[in-house]
Coordinates of C-alpha atoms and ligand atoms in Angstrom, one line a residue:
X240 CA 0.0 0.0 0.0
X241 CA 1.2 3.6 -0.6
X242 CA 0.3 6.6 1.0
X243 CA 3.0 8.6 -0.6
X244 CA 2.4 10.5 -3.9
X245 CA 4.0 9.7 -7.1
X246 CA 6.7 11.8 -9.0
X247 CA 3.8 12.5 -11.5
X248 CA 0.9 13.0 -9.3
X249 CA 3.0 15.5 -7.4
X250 CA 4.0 17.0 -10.1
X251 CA 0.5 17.9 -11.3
X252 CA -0.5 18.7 -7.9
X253 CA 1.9 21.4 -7.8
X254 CA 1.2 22.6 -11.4
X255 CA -2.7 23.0 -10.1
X256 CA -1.5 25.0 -6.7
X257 CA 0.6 26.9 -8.5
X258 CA -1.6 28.6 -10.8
X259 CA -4.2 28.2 -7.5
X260 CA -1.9 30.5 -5.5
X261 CA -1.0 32.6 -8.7
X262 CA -4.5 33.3 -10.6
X263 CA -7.2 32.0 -8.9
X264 CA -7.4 32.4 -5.1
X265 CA -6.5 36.2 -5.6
X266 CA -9.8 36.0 -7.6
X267 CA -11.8 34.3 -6.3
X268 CA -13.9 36.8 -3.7
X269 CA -14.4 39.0 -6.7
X270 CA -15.8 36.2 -9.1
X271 CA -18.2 35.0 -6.2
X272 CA -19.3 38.4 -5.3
X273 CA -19.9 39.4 -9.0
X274 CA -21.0 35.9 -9.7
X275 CA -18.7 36.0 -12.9
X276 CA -18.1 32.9 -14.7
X277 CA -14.3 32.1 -14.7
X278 CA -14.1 31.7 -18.5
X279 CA -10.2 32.8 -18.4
X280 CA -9.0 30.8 -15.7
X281 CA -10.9 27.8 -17.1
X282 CA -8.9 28.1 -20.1
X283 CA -5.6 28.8 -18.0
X284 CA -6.7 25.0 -16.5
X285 CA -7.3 23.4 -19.7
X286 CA -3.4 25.0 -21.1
X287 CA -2.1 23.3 -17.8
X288 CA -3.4 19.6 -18.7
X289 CA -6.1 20.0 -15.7
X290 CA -9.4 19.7 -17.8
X291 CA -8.1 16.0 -18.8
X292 CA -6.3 14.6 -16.5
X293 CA -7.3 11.6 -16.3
X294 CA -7.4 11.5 -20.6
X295 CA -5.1 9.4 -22.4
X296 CA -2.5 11.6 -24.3
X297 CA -3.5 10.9 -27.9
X298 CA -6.7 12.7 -26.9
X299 CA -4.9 15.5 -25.8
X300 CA -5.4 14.4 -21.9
X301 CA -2.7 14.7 -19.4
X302 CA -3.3 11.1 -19.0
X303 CA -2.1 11.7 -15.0
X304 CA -4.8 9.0 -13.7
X305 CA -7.6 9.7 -10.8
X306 CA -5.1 10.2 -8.4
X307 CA -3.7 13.1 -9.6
X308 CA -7.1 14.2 -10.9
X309 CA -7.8 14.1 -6.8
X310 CA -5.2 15.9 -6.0
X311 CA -5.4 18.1 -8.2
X312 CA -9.4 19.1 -7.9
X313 CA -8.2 19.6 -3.9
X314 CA -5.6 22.6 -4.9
X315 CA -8.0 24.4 -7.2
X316 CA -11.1 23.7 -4.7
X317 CA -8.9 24.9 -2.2
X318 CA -8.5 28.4 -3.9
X319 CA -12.2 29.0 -5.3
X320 CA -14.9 26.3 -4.9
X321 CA -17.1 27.5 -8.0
X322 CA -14.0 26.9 -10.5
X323 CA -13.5 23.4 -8.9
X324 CA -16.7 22.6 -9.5
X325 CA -16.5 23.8 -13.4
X326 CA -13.3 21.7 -13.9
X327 CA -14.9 18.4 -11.7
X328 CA -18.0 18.2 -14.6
X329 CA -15.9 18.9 -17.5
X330 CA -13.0 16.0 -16.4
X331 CA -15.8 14.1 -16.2
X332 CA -17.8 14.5 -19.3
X333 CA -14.3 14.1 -21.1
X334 CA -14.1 10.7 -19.4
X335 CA -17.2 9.6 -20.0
X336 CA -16.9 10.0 -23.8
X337 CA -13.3 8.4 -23.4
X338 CA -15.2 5.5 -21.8
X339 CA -18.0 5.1 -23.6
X340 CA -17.6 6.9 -26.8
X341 CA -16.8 5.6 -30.4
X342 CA -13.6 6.6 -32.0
X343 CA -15.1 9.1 -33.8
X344 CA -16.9 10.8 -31.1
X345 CA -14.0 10.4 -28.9
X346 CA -12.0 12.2 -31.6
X347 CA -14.6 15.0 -32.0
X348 CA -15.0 16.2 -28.4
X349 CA -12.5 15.1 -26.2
X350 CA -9.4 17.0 -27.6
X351 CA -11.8 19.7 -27.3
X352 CA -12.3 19.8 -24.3
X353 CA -8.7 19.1 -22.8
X354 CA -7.8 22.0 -24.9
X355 CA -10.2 24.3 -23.7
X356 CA -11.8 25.3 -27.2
X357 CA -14.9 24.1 -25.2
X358 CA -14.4 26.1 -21.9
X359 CA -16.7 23.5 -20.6
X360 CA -18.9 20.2 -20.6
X361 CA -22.1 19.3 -19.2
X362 CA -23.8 16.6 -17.6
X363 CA -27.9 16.6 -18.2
X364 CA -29.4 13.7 -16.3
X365 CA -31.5 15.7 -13.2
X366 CA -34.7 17.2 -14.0
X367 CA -37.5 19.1 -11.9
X368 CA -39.4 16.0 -11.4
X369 CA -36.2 13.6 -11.3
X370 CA -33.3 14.0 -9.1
X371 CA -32.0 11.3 -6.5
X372 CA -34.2 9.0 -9.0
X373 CA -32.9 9.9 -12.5
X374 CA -35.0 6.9 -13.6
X375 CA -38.2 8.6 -13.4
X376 CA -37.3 11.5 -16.1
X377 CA -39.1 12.5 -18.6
X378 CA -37.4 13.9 -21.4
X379 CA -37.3 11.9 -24.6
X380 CA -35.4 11.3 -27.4
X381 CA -37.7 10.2 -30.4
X382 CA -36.0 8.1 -33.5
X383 CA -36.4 10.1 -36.6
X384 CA -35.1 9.1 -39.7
X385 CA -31.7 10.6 -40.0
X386 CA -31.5 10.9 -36.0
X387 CA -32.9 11.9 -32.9
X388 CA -35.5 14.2 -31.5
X389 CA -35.1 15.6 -28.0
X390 CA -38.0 16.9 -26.3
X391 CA -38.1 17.8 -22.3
X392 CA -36.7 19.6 -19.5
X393 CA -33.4 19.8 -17.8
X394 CA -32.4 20.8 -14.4
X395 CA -29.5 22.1 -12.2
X396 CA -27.1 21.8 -15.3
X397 CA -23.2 23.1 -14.2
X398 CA -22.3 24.9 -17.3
X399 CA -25.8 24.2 -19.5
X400 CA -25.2 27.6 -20.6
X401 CA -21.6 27.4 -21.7
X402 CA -20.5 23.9 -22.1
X403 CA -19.1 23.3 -26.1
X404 CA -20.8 19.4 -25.7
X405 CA -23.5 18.1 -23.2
X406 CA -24.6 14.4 -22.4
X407 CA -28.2 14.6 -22.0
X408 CA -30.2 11.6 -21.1
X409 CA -33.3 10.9 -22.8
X410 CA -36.0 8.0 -22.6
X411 CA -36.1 5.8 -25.9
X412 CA -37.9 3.0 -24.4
X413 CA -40.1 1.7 -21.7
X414 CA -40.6 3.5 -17.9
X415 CA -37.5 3.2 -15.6
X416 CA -34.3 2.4 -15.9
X417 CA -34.1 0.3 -18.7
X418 CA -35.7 2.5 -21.1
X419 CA -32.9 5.6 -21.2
X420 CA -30.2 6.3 -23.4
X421 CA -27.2 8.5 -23.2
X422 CA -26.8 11.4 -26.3
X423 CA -24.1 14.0 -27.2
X424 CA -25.6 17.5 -27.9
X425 CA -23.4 20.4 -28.9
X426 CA -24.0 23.6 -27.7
X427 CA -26.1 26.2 -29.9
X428 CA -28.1 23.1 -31.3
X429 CA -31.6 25.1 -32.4
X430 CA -34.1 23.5 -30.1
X431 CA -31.6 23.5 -27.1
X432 CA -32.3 26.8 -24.6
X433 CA -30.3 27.2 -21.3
X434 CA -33.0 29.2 -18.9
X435 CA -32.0 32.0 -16.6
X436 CA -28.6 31.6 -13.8
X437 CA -30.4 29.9 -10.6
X438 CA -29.7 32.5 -7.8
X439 CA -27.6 30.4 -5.5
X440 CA -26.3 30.1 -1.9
X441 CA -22.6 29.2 -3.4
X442 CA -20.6 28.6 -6.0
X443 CA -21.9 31.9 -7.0
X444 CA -19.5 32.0 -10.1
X445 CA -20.3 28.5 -11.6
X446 CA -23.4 28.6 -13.6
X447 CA -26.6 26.6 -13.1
X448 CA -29.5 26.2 -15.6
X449 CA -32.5 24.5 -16.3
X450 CA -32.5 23.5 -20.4
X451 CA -35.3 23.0 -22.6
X452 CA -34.9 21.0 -25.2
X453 CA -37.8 22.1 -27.8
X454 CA -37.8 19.5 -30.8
X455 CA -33.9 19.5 -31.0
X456 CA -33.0 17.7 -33.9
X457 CA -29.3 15.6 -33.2
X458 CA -27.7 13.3 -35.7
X459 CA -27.5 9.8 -35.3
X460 CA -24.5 9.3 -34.6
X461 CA -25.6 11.1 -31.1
X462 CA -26.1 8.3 -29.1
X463 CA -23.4 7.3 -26.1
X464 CA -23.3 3.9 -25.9
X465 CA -25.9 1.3 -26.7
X466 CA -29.3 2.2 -27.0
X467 CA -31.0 2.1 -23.6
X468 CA -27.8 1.8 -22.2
X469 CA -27.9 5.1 -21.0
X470 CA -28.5 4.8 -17.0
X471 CA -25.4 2.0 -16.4
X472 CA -23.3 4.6 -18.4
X473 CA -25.1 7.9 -15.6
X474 CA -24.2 5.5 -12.7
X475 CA -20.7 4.6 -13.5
X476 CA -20.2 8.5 -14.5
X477 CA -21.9 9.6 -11.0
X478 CA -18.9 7.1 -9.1
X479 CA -16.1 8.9 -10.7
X480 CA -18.0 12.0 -10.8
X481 CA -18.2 11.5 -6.6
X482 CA -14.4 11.3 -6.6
X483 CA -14.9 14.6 -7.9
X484 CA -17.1 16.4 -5.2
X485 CA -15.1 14.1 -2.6
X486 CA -11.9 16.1 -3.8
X487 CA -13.6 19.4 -4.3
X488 CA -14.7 19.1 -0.2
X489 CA -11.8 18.2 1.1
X490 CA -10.0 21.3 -0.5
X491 CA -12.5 24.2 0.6
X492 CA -12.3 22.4 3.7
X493 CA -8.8 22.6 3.5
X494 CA -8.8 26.2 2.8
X495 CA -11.1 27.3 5.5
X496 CA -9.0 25.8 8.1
X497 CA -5.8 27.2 7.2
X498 CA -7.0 30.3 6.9
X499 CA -8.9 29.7 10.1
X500 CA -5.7 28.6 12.0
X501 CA -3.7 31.7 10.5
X502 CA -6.8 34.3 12.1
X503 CA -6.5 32.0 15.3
X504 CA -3.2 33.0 15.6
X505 CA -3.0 36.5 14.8
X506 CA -6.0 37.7 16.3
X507 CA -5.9 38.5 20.5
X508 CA -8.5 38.9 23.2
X509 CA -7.6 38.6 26.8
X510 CA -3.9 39.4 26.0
X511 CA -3.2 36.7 23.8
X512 CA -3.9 35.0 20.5
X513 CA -7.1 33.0 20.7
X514 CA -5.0 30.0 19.1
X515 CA -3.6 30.2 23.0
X516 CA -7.1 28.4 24.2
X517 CA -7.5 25.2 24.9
X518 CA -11.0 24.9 23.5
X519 CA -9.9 26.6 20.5
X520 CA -6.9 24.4 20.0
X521 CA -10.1 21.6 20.5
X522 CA -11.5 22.9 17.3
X523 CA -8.8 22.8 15.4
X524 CA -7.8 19.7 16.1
X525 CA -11.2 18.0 15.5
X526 CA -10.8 19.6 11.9
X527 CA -7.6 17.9 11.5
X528 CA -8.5 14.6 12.1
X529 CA -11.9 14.7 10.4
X530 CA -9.8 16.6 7.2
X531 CA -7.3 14.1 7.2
X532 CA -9.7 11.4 7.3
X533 CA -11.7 12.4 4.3
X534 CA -8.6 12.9 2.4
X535 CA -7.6 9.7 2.7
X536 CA -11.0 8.3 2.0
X537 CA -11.2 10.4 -1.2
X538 CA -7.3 8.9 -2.5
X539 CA -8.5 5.6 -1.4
X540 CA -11.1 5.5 -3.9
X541 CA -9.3 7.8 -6.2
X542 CA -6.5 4.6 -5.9
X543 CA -8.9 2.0 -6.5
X544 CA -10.7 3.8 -9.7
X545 CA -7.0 4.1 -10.9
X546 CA -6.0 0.4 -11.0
X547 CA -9.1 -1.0 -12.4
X548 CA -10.7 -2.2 -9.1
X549 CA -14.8 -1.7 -8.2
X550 CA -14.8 1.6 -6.2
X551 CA -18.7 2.6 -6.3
X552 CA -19.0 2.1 -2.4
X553 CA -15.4 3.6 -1.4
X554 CA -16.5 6.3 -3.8
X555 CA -20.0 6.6 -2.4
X556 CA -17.9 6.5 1.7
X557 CA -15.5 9.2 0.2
X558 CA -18.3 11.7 -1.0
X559 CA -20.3 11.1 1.8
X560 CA -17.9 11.5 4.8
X561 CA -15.5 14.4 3.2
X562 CA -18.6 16.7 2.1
X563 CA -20.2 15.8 5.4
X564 CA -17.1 16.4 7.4
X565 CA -16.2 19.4 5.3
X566 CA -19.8 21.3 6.2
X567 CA -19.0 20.6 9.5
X568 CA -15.2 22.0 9.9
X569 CA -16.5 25.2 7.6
X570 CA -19.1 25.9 10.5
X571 CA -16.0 25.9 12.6
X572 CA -14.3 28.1 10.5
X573 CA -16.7 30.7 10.9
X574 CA -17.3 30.3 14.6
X575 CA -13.1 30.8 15.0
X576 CA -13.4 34.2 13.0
X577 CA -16.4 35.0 15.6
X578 CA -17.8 37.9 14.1
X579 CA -15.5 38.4 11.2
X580 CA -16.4 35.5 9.9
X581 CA -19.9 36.7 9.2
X582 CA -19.0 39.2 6.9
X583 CA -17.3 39.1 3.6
X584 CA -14.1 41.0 4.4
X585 CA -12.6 37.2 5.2
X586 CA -13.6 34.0 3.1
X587 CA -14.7 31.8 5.6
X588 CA -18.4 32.6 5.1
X589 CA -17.9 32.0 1.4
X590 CA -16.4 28.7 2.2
X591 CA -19.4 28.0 4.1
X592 CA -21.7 29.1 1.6
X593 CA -19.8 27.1 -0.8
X594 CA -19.2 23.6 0.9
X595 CA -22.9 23.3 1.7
X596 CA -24.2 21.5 -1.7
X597 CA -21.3 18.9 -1.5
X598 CA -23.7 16.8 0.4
X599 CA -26.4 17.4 -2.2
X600 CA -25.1 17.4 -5.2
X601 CA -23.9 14.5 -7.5
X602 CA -26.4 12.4 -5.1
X603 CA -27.3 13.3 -1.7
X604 CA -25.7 12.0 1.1
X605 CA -29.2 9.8 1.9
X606 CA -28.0 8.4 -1.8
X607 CA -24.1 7.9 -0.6
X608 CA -25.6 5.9 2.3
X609 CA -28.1 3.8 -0.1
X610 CA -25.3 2.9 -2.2
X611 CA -22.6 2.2 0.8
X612 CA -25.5 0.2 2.5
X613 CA -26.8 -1.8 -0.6
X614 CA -23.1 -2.8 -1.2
X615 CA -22.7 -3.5 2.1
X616 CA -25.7 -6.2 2.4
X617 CA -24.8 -7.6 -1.4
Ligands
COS1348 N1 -22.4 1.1 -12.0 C1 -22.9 0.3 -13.0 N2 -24.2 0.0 -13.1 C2 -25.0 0.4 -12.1 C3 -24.6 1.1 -10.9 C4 -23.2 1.4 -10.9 N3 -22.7 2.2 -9.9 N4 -25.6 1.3 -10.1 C5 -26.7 0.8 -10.7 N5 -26.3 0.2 -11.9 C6 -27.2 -0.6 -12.7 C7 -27.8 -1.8 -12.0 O1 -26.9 -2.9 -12.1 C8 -29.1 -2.0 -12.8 O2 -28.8 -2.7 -14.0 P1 -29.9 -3.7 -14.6 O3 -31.0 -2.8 -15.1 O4 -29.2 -4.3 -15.7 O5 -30.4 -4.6 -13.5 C9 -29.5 -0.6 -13.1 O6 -28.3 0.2 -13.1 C10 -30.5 0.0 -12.2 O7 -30.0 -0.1 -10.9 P2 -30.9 0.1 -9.6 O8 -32.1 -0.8 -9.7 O9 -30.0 -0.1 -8.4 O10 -31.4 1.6 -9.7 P3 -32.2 2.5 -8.7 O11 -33.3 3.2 -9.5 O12 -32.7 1.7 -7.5 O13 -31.2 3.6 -8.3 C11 -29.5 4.7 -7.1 C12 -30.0 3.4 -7.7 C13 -30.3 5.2 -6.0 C14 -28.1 4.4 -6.6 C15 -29.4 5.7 -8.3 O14 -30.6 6.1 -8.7 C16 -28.6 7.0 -7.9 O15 -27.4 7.0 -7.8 N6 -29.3 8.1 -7.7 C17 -28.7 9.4 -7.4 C18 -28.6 10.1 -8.7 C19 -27.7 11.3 -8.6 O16 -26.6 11.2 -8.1 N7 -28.2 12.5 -9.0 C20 -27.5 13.7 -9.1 C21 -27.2 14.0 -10.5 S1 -25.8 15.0 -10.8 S2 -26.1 16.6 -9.9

């Protein structure tokens, strides 16, 4: 067993904290406050190798595995939450077409992506009426000759409103799970329409839309995998996808308690740094552990995904206890900046704001625990 990095997945650890340090954390109040989409620094990630890392090379990928996708997700979640996010969906729409893609549709998108000539990807499988149980949804995908047509309504899309290629799943057969299938759309398809920003808590400067998909016409070459294959290929997505969110926790957490522990020690009452006090020193110590903890959990599964083993569960634990955890040492955060950390002149209140849908999200945490505890019974 190794605990210890690689030369490689340091390597790109440090690449993604690097620019982290350099572009983005210096930005990131600004983006959240103006709820600006980072279209700049998205490319800056995408010139860096970080919108493929887990892609094989010939696809343009940095083909650095799930490890260092972890890793690096951590550094740029660790400087703004809402970028993280951005760059967690796109990854994984590139690997899902790597995956599950023919030849030809790998070679259309995915060296797009890694490039950045899409800024983004999407993943369309929630809708108003179909979230923690994606196989009630309602959209559908009628066989034309020639191709496709979609009709329906999306919901809670990262990126629907800029992404260069979306997977949007679509019922082509019967009611449940069986009868759904898995398309590629590219943005600007006549019939697709992004709706309005939702007004978030957090992640202010990633965007969220509902889509309509008003008799859009796709080719037939569209379809992802086999016909009705579609919800096997959203599950499998939604595993690596939690590795993803896992990461992204664990490095605003990360953020909010070093930045915590840094106001701890500067700031005085009584005579002396509040860090000086015991039941201070209790909070910050609790964060540790439970930080640590969910790091491990989320390179554990990140490891497993990585050498080929079944990881849904340890993905499903990871998700779980790191965006669980990382709520919980964000509350702490703010309470250690007492009333400074109720106002915006520090970030712990956007970290707060931030780290709350990481236990929604990618499946709720009641969804983590129906996985771990279906697995756990098998
Ligand atoms: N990998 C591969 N296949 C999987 C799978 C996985 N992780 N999980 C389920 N499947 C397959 C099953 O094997 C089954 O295949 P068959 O039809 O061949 O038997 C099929 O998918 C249906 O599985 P199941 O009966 O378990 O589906 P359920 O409707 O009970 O749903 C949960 C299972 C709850 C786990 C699933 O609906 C889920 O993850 N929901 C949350 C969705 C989510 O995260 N939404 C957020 C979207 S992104 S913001």
């Amino acid at each position: 067993m190794q605990i210890e990095p690689t030369e490689t997945q340091l390597l790109v650890a440090r690449t993604a904290r690097d620019y982290a340090e350099r572009v983005i954390r210096p930005a990131a109040a600004d983006l959240d406050r103006e709820s600006r989409f980072p279209t700049e620094i998205l490319h800056g990630l995408a010139e860096l190798g970080l919108m493929g890392v887990n892609i094989p090379s010939a696809l343009g990928g940095a083909e650095a595995g799930v490890v260092a996708y972890a890793l690096a997700m951590m550094e740029v979640a660790r400087a703004c939450a809402s970028t993280a996010v951005t760059m967690s969906v796109t990854n994984m729409v590139a690997e899902v077409i790597t995956t599950f893609g023919t030849p030809d549709q790998r070679a259309r998108y995915v060296p797009r992506i890694c490039a950045g000539e899409y800024v983004a990807g999407s993943f369309a499988l929630s809708e108003p009426e179909a979230g923690s149980d994606p196989g009630g949804m309602r959209t559908t995908a009628e066989k034309v000759p020639g191709g496709w047509v979609l009709r329906g309504e999306k919901q809670w899309i990262t990126s629907g409103d800029h992404a260069g290629v979306l997977i949007v799943w679509a019922r082509t057969g019967g009611p449940g799970t069986r009868g759904i299938s898995a398309f590629l759309v590219e943005g600007g398809t006549p019939g697709l329409r992004p709706g309005p920003h939702e007004d978030k808590l957090g992640l202010r400067a990633s965007t969220t839309v509902p889509l309509t998909f008003d008799d859009c016409r796709i080719p037939e070459d569209a379809l992802l995998g086999e016909r009705e294959g579609g919800f096997r290929i959203a599950m499998m997505a939604l595993d690596g996808g939690r590795i993803g969110i896992a990461s992204q926790a664990v490095g605003i957490a990360t953020g909010a308690l070093e930045e915590a522990t840094d106001y701890a020690k500067q700031r005085r009452q009584f005579g002396r740094p509040i860090a000086d006090f015991p039941a201070l020193q209790a909070q910050l110590a609790d964060a540790k552990v439970e930080l640590d903890a969910a790091r491990l959990l989320t390179l554990r599964a990140a490891s497993l995904k990585e050498s080929g083993r079944p990881f849904s569960s340890e993905a499903a634990m990871a998700k779980l206890f790191a965006s669980e955890a990382a709520n919980r040492i964000c509350q702490r955060c703010v309470q250690i900046h007492g009333g400074y950390g109720y106002v915006r002149d520090f970030a712990a209140e956007r970290h707060l704001r931030d780290v709350r849908v990481t236990t929604i999200y990618e499946g709720t945490s009641e969804i983590q625990r129906t996985v771990i505890g279906r697995s756990a019974l098998r």
